Coordinates of C-alpha atoms in Angstrom, one line a residue:
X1 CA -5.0 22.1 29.0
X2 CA -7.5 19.4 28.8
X3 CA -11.1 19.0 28.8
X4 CA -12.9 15.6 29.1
X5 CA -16.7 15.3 28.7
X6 CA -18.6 12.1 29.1
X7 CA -22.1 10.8 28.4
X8 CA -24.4 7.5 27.9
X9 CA -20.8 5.9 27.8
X10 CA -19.1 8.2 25.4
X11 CA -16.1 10.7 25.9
X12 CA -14.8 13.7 24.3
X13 CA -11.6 15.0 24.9
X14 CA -10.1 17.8 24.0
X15 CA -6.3 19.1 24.6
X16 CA -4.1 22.1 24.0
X17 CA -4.7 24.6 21.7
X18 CA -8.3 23.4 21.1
X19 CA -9.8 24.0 24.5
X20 CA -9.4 27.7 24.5
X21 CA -10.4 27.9 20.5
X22 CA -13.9 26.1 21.2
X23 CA -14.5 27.9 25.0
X24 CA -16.2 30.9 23.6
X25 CA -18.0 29.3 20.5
X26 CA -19.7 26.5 23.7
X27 CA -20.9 29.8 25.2
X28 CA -22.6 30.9 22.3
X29 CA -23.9 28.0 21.5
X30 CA -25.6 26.9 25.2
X31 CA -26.3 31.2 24.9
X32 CA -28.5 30.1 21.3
X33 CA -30.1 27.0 22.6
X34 CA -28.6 25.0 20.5
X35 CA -28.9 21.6 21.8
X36 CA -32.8 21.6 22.8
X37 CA -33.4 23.0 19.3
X38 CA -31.5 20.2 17.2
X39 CA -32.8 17.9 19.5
X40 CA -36.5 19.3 19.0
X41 CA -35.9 19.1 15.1
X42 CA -35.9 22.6 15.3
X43 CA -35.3 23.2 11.0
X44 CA -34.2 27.0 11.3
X45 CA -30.8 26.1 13.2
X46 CA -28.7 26.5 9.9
X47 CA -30.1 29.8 8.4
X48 CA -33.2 30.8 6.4
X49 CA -31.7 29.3 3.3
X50 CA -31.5 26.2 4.6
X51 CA -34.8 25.7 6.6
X52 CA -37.0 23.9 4.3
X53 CA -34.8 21.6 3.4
X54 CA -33.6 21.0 6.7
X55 CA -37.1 20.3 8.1
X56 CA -37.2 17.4 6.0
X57 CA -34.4 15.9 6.7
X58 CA -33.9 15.9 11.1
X59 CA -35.3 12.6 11.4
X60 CA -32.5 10.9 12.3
X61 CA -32.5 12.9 15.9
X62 CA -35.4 10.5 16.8
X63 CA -33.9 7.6 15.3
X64 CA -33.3 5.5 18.8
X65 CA -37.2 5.6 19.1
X66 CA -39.1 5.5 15.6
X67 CA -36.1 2.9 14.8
X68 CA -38.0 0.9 17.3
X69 CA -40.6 0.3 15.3
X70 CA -38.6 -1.3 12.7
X71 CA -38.2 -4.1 14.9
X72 CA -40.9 -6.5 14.3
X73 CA -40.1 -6.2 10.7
X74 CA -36.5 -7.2 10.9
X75 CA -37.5 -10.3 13.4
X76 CA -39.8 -11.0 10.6
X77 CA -37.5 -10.5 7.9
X78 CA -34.8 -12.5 9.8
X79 CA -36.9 -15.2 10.3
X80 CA -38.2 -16.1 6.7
X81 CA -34.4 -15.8 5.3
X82 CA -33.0 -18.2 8.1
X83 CA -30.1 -19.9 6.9
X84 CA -29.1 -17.1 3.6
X85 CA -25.8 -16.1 5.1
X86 CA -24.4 -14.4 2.5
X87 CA -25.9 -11.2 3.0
X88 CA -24.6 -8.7 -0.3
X89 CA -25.3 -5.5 0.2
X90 CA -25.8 -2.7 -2.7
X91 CA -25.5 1.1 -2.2
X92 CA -23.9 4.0 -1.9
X93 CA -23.3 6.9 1.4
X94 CA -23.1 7.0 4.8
X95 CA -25.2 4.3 6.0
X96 CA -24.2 1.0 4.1
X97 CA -21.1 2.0 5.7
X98 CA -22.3 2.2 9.1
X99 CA -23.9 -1.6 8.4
X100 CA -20.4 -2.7 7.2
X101 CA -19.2 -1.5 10.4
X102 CA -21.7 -3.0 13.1
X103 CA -21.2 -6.2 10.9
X104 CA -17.8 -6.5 11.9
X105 CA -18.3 -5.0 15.1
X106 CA -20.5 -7.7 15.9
X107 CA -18.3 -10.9 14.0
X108 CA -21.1 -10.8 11.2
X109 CA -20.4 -11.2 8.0
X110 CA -21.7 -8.7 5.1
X111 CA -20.3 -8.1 1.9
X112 CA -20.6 -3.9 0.8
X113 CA -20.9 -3.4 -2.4
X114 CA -21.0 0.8 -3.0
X115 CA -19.0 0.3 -6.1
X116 CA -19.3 -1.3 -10.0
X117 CA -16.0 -2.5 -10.3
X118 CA -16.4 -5.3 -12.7
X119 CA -13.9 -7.7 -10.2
X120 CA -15.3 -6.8 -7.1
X121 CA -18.6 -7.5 -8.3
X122 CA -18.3 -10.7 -10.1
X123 CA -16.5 -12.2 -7.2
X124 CA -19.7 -11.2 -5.2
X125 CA -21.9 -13.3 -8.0
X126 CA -19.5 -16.1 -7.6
X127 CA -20.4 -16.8 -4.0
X128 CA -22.8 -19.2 -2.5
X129 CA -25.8 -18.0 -4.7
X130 CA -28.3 -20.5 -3.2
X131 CA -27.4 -19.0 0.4
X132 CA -27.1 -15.3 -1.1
X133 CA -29.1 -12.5 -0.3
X134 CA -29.1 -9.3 -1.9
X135 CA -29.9 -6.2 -0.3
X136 CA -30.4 -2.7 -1.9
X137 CA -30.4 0.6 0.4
X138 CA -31.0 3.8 -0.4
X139 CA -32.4 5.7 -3.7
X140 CA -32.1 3.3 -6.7
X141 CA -28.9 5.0 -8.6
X142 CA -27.1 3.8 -11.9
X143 CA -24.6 2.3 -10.2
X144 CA -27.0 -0.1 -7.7
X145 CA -29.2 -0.4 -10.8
X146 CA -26.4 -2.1 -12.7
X147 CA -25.1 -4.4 -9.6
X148 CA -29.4 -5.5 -9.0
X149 CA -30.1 -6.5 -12.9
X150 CA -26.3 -8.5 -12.7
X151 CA -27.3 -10.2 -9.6
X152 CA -30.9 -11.0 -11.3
X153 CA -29.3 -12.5 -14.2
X154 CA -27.1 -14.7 -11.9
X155 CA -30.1 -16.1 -9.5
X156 CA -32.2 -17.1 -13.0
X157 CA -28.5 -19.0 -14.1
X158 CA -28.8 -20.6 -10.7
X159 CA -32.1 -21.7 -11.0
X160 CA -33.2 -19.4 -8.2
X161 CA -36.4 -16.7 -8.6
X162 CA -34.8 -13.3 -7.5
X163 CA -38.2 -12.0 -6.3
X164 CA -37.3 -14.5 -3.3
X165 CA -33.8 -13.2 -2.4
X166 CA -33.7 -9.7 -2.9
X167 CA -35.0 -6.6 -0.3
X168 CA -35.2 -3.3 -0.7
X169 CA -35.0 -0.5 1.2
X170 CA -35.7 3.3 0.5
X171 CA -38.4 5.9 0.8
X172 CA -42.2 5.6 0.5
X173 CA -43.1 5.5 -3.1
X174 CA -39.9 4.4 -4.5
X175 CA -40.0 3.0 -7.8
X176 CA -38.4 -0.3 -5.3
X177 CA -41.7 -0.3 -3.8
X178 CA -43.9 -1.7 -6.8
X179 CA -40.2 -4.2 -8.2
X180 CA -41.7 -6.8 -6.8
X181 CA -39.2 -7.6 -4.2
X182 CA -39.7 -7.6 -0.5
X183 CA -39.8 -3.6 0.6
X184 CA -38.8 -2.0 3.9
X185 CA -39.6 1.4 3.7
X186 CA -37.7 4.0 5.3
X187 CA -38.0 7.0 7.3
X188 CA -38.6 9.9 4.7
X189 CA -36.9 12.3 6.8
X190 CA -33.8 10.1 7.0
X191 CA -31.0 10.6 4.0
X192 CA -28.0 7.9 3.8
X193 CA -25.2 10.4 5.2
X194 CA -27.6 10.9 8.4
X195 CA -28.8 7.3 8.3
X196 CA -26.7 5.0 10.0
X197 CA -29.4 4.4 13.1
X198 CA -32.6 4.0 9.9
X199 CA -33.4 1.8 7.9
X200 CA -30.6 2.0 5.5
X201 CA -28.2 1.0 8.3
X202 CA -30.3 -1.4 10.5
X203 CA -31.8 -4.0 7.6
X204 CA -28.8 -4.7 5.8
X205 CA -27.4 -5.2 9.5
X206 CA -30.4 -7.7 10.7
X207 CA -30.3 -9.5 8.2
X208 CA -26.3 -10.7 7.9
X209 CA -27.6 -11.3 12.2
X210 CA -26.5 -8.2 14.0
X211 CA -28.0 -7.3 17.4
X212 CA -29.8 -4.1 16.6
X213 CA -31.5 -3.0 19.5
X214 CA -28.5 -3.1 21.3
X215 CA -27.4 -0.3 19.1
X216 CA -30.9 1.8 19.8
X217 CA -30.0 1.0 23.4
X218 CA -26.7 2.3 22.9
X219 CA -27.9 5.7 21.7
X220 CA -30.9 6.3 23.9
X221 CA -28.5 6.0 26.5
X222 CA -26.5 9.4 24.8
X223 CA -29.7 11.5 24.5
X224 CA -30.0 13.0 27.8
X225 CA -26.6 14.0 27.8
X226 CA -27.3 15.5 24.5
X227 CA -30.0 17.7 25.8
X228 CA -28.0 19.3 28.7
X229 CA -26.6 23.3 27.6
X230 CA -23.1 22.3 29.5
X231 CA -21.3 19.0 29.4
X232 CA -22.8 17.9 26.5
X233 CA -20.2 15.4 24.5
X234 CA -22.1 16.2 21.1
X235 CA -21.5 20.0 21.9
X236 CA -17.9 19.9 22.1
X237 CA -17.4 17.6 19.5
X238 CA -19.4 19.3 17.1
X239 CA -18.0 23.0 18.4
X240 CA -14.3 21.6 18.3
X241 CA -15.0 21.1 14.5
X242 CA -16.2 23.9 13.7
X243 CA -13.9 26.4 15.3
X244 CA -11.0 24.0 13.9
X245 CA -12.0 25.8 10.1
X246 CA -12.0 29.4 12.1
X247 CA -8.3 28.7 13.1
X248 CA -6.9 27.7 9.9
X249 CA -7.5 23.7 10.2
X250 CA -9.3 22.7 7.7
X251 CA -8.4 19.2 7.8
X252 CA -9.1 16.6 10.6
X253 CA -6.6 13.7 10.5
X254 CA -8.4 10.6 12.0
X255 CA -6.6 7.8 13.3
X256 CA -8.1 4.4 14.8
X257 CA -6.1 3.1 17.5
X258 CA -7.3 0.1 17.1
X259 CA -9.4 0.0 20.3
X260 CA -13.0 0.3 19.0
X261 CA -14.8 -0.4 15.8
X262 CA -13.2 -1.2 13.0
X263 CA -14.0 0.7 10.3
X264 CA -15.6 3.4 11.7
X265 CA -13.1 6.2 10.6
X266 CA -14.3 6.2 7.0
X267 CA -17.7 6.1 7.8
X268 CA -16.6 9.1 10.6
X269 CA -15.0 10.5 7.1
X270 CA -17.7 10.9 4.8
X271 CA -20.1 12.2 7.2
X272 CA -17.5 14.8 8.3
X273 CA -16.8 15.9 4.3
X274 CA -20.2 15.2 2.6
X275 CA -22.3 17.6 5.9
X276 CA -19.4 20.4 5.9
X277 CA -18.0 21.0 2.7
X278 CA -19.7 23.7 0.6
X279 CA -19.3 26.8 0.0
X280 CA -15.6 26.9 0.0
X281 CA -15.9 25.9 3.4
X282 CA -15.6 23.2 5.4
X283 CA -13.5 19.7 7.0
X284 CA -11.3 17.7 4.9
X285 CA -10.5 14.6 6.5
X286 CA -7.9 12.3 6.1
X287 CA -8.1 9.0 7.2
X288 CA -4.2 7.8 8.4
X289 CA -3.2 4.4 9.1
X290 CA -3.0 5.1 13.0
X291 CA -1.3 7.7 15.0
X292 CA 1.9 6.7 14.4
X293 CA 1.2 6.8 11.1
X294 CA 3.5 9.4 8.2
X295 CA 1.2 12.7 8.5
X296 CA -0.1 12.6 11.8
X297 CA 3.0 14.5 13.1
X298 CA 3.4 17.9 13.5
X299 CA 1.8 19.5 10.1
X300 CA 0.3 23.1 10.0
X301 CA -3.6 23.4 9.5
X302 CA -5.0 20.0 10.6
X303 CA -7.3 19.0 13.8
X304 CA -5.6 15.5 15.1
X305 CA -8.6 12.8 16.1
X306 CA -7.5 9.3 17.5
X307 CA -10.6 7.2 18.1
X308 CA -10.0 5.6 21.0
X309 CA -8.1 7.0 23.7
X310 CA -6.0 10.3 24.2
X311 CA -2.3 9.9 22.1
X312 CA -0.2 12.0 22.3
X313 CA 0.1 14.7 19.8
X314 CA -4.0 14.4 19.2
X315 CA -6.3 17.6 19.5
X316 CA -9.4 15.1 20.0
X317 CA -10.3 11.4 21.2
X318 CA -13.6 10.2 20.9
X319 CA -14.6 6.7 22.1
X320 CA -18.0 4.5 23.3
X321 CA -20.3 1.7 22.0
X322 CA -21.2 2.0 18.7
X323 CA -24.8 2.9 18.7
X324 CA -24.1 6.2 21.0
X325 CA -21.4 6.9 18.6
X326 CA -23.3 7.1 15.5
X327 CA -25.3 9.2 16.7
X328 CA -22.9 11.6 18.7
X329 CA -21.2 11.9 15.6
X330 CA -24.4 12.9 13.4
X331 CA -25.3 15.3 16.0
X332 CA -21.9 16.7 16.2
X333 CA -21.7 17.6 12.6
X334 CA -25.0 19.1 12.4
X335 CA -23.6 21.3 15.3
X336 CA -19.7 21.7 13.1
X337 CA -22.1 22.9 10.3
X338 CA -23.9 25.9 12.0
X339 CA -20.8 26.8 13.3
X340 CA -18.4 26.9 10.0
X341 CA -22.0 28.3 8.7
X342 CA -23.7 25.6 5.9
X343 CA -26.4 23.7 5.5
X344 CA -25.5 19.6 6.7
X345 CA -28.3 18.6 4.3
X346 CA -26.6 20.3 0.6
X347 CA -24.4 18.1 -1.8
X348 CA -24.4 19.6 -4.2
X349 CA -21.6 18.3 -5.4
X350 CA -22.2 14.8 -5.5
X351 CA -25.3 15.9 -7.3
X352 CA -23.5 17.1 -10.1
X353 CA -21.0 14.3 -10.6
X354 CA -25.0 12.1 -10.6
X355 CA -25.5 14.5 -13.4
X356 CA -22.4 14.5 -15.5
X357 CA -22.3 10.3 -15.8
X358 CA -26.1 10.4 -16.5
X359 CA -24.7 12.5 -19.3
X360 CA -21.9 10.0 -20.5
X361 CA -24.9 7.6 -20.4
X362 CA -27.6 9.5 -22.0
X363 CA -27.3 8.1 -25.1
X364 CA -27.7 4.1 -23.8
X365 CA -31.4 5.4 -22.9
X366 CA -32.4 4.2 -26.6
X367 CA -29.9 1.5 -26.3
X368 CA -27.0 3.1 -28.1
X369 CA -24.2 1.8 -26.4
X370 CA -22.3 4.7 -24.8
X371 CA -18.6 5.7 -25.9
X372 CA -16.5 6.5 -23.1
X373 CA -12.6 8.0 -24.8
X374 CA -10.2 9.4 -23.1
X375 CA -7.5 11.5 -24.6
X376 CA -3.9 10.8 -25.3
X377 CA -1.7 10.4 -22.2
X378 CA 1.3 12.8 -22.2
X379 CA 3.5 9.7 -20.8
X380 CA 3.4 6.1 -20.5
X381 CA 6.0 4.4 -17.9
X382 CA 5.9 0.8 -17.7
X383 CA 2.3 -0.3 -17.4
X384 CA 1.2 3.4 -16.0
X385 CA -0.7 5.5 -18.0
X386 CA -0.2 9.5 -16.9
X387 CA -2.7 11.7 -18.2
X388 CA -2.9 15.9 -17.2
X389 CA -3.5 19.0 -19.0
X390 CA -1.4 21.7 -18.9
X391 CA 2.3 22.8 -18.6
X392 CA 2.9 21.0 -15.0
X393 CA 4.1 17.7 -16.4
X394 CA 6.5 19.1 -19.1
X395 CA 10.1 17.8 -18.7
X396 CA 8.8 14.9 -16.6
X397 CA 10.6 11.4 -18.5
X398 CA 8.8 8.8 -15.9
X399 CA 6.3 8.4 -13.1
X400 CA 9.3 9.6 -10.7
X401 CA 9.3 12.7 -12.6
X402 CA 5.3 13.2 -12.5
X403 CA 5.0 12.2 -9.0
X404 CA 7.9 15.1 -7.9
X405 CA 5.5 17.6 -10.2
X406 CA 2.3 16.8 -8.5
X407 CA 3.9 16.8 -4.8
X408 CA 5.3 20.4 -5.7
X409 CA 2.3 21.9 -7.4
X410 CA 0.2 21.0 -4.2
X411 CA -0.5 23.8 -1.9
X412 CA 1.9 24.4 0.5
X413 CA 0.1 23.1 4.3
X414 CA -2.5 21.8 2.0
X415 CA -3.4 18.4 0.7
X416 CA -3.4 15.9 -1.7
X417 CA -6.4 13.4 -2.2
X418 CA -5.9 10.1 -4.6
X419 CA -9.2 9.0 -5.7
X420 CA -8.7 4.9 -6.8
X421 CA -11.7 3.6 -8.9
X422 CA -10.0 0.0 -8.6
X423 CA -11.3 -3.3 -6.7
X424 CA -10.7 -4.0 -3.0
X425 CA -8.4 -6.6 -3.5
X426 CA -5.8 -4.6 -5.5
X427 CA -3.2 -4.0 -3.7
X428 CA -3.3 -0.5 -2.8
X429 CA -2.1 -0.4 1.1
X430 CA 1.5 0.6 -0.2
X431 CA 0.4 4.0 -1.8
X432 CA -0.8 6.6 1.1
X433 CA 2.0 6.1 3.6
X434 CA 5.2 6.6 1.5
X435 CA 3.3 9.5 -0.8
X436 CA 2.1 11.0 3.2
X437 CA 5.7 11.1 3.9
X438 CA 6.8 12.8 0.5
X439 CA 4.0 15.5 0.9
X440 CA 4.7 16.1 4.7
X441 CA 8.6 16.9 3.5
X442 CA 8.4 18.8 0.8
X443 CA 4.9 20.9 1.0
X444 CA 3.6 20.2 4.6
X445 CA 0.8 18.9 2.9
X446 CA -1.4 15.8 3.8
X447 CA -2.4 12.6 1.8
X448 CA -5.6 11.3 1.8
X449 CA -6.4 8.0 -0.2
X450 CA -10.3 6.6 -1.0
X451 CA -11.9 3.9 -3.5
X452 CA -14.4 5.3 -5.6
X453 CA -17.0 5.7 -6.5
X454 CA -17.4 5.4 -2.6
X455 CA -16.1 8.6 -2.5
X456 CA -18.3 10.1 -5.1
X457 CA -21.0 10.3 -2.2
X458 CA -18.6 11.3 0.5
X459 CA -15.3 12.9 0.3
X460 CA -16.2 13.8 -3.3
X461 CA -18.3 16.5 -2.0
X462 CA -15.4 18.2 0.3
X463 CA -13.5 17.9 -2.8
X464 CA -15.2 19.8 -5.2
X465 CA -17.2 22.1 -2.7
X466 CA -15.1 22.8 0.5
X467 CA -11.7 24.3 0.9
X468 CA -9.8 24.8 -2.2
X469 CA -6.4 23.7 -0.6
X470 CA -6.2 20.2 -2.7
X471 CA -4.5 18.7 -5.6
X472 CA -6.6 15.1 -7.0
X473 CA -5.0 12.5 -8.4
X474 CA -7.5 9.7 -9.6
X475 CA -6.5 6.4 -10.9
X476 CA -7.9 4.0 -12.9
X477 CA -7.3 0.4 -13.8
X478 CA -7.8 -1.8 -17.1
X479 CA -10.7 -4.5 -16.6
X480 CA -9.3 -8.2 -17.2
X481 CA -12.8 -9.4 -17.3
X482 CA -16.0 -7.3 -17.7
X483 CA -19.3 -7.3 -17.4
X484 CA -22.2 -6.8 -19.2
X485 CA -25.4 -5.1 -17.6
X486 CA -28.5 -6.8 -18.6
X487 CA -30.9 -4.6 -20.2
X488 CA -28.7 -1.6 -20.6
X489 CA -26.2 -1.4 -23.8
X490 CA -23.1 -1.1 -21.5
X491 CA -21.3 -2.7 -18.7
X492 CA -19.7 -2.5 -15.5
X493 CA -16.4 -1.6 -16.8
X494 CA -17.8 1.5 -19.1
X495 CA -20.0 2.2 -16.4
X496 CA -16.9 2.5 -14.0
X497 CA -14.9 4.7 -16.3
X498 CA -18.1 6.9 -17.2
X499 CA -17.8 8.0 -13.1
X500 CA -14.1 8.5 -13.2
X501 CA -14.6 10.8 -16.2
X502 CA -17.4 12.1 -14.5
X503 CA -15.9 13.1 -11.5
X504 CA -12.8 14.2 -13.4
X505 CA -15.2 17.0 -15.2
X506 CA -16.5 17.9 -12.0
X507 CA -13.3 18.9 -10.5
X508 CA -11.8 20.5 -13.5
X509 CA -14.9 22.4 -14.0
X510 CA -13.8 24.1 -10.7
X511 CA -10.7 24.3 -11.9
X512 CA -9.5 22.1 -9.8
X513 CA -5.7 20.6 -10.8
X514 CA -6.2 16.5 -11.5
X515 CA -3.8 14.0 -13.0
X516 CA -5.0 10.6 -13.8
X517 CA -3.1 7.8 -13.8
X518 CA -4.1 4.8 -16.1
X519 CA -3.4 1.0 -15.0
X520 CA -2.5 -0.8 -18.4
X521 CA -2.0 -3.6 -16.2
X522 CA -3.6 -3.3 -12.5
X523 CA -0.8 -5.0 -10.3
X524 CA 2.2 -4.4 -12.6
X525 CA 0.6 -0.8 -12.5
X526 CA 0.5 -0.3 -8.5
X527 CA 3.8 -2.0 -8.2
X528 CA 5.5 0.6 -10.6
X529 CA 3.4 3.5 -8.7
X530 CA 4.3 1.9 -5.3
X531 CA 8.4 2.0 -6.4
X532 CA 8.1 5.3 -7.9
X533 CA 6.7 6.8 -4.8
X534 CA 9.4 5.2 -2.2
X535 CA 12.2 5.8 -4.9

């Protein structure tokens, strides 16, 4: 049984099981009204609860037009930093991912920073700092506070005023507003995870030379296919979602067949996790390597999305031009949310983990440098650091030993998710697919792999919040070279490890099962994980 809906260029698709599983909820739905009332911004969609909160943040359904009006700006914009091609961009959530993505959709070149890894960021200093341009998005958070005052420092050692090469862009009266640099203010109904058509997507975007209005073009095109009751692609994306939980599948294995924009599955990913996973409720997904990837076969509990076109063994395949698919996508998880029944707009989550490293850092507020210790580990193997608490580990004489453990203490059609606070270019691509195919074996269980703190904003909230079918392993990675944060008493490596421990509290305060592994060494440390897994 299939069913194939198509729209301003985009199609669903939906096969097998999943037709008849979303056939009534579509009814109900259309019956509800649904699509004219997200459409209209109508706040009360999710629940009483949730309406004031929500009627604050629905901009983004208008975003093809009130983006519009962005456009003089960003000609303006483009135009007075001619020839600075080294666009950096700092920030965290949903929508400096969807820049990264039209970047390389569109053979521009952008460099994301959503993380303080001392490496990644230095290298990013190291670049061609009289062509560089920095570019901040979204609310100003520790982590994009650090990577702006490193960035100032370097400018002033290269002889060039910051004021001149950095831009901002957040929410009237942002403390970025009066910083002196060059502002862009955003939409105030617009968060990051919602954000990918506002501001926070579309400077950063401009600026490293993207065509922009071809994405607004792109998603006008969707709306009136996202008004209709029946045959409307958002509908039975979003429904298909939500009656996946309903059925016992809470996770949604996504695989990019290569065919449309690359990238676009994590930023698919964290909008998926961060809208719908409260509550104890919720998607998990878990981003595979493609469709013939380990874990995209026959498991129990999972939704299978390829985007691109229909594979075979896939429950969903979504493709289209890019602009119609970020927003199909934002409007189908607003419509998963009120179906699983939560509130898109809630992290709380990721709110908390905000809240734990501001306490790890408290004390640097009268410039006390901030002590970050972690305890004992219960076994060292080579360069690998293993820390846990409780019984699970005992008997275990090496990272073979720990890694059996942790695959056999995961739930049993559940999943496992390894959280990396490491750099980009460690060597981390031979970790999920042999650790996928040990979990698949021995506990029908899935593995999903993310850098962090990227995940902190994302995933991290379908973590904590959603459903409680995961085991965490996070991993960590000694710093060769740090560095320091001007005007704050710590640096980017303390700063790094304050999040991990951050997010390690958060998750055991649930009660949530974690191991961390520590990397003495970061590639001798991968390596030895890498040959532990596929021994």
């Amino acid at each position: 049984m299939t069913l194939r809906v198509t729209g301003g260029d985009v199609s669903v698709t939906v096969r097998g099981d999943a037709v008849g599983e979303t056939d009534g909820v579509l009814g109900r739905l259309a019956a509800d009204g649904v699509p004219a009332a997200l459409m209209g911004g109508n706040a009360s969609l999710w629940g009483p609860e949730a309406t004031e909160k929500a009627a604050g943040r629905l901009g983004w359904v208008h975003a093809p037009d009130r983006s519009r009006r962005l456009l003089p700006r960003l000609d303006e914009l483009t135009e007075r930093f001619a020839g600075l091609d080294h666009v950096v961009l700092a920030g965290t959530g949903g929508a400096c991912l969807a820049a990264e993505v039209i970047a390389r959709a569109q053979g521009r070149s952008l460099t994301l920073l959503d993380t303080v890894d001392p490496h990644q960021v230095r290298r990013a200093t190291r670049g061609p700092l009289d062509r560089t341009l920095l570019v901040l998005s979204g609310a100003e958070t520790v982590e994009t506070d650090g990577v702006r005052r490193v960035f100032e420092r370097a400018f002033r050692d290269a002889g060039v005023d910051p004021a001149g090469r950095i831009v901002a862009v957040g929410p009237p009266g942002s403390p970025l507003e009066t910083s002196g640099h060059t502002f862009v203010a955003a939409d105030p109904e617009v968060d990051g995870c919602f954000g990918a058509l506002s501001a926070y997507g579309l400077v950063p975007a401009a600026l490293c030379g993207a065509d922009v209005r071809r994405l607004l073009d792109e998603a006008e095109a969707l709306i009136p296919s996202l008004l209709l009751t029946y045959d409307n692609p958002g509908l039975v994306l979003g429904a298909t979602l939500g009656t996946a939980t309903a059925n016992g599948r809470d996770r949604l294995l996504i695989a990019d067949d290569g065919s449309g924009p690359a990238g676009l599955d994590r930023w698919v990913e964290q909008l998926v996790a961060e809208s719908t996973g409260k509550n104890g409720r919720g998607v998990v997904p878990v981003v595979v390597e493609g469709p013939a990837a380990p874990g995209f076969g026959t498991t129990r509990g999972v939704r299978r999305l390829v985007l691109g076109e229909p594979a075979e063994g896939a429950d969903l395949a979504v493709s289209g031009p890019l602009g119609a698919l970020f927003l199909l996508w934002e409007y189908a998880a607003a419509v998963a949310c009120r179906v699983i029944g939560v509130s898109p707009f809630d992290r709380p989550a990721v709110h908390e983990s905000e809240e734990a490293l501001a306490g790890l850092l408290r004390g640097a507020e009268d410039g006390t440098r901030p002590v970050v210790i972690g305890c004992e580990p219960v076994l060292v193997d080579g360069e690998v650091e293993v820390h846990a608490t409780g019984d699970m580990l005992e008997g275990a004489k090496d990272l073979r030993d720990v890694l059996d453990a942790f695959t056999h203490a995961a739930p049993s059609g559940g999943y496992i998710a390894v959280m990396a606070y490491l750099d980009t270019a460690d060597d981390t691509a031979g970790i999920r697919p042999p650790f996928a195919r040990r979990a698949a074996h021995d506990r029908d269980a899935q593995v999903a792999f993310g850098l962090a703190p990227r995940l902190l904003h994302s995933t991290g909230q379908a973590y904590k919040d959603g459903p409680r079918t995961g085991l965490f392993l996070q991993i960590t990675g000694a710093v060769t070279t740090d560095v320091d944060v001007p005007g704050r008493p710590y640096s980017l490596g303390t700063l790094q490890l304050a999040q991990a421990f951050a997010d390690l509290r958060a998750l055991r305060s649930r009660e949530h099962t974690v191991v961390r592994l520590h990397l003495r060494d970061r590639a001798a440390g991968l390596a030895r994980l890498e040959a532990a897994l596929n021994g």
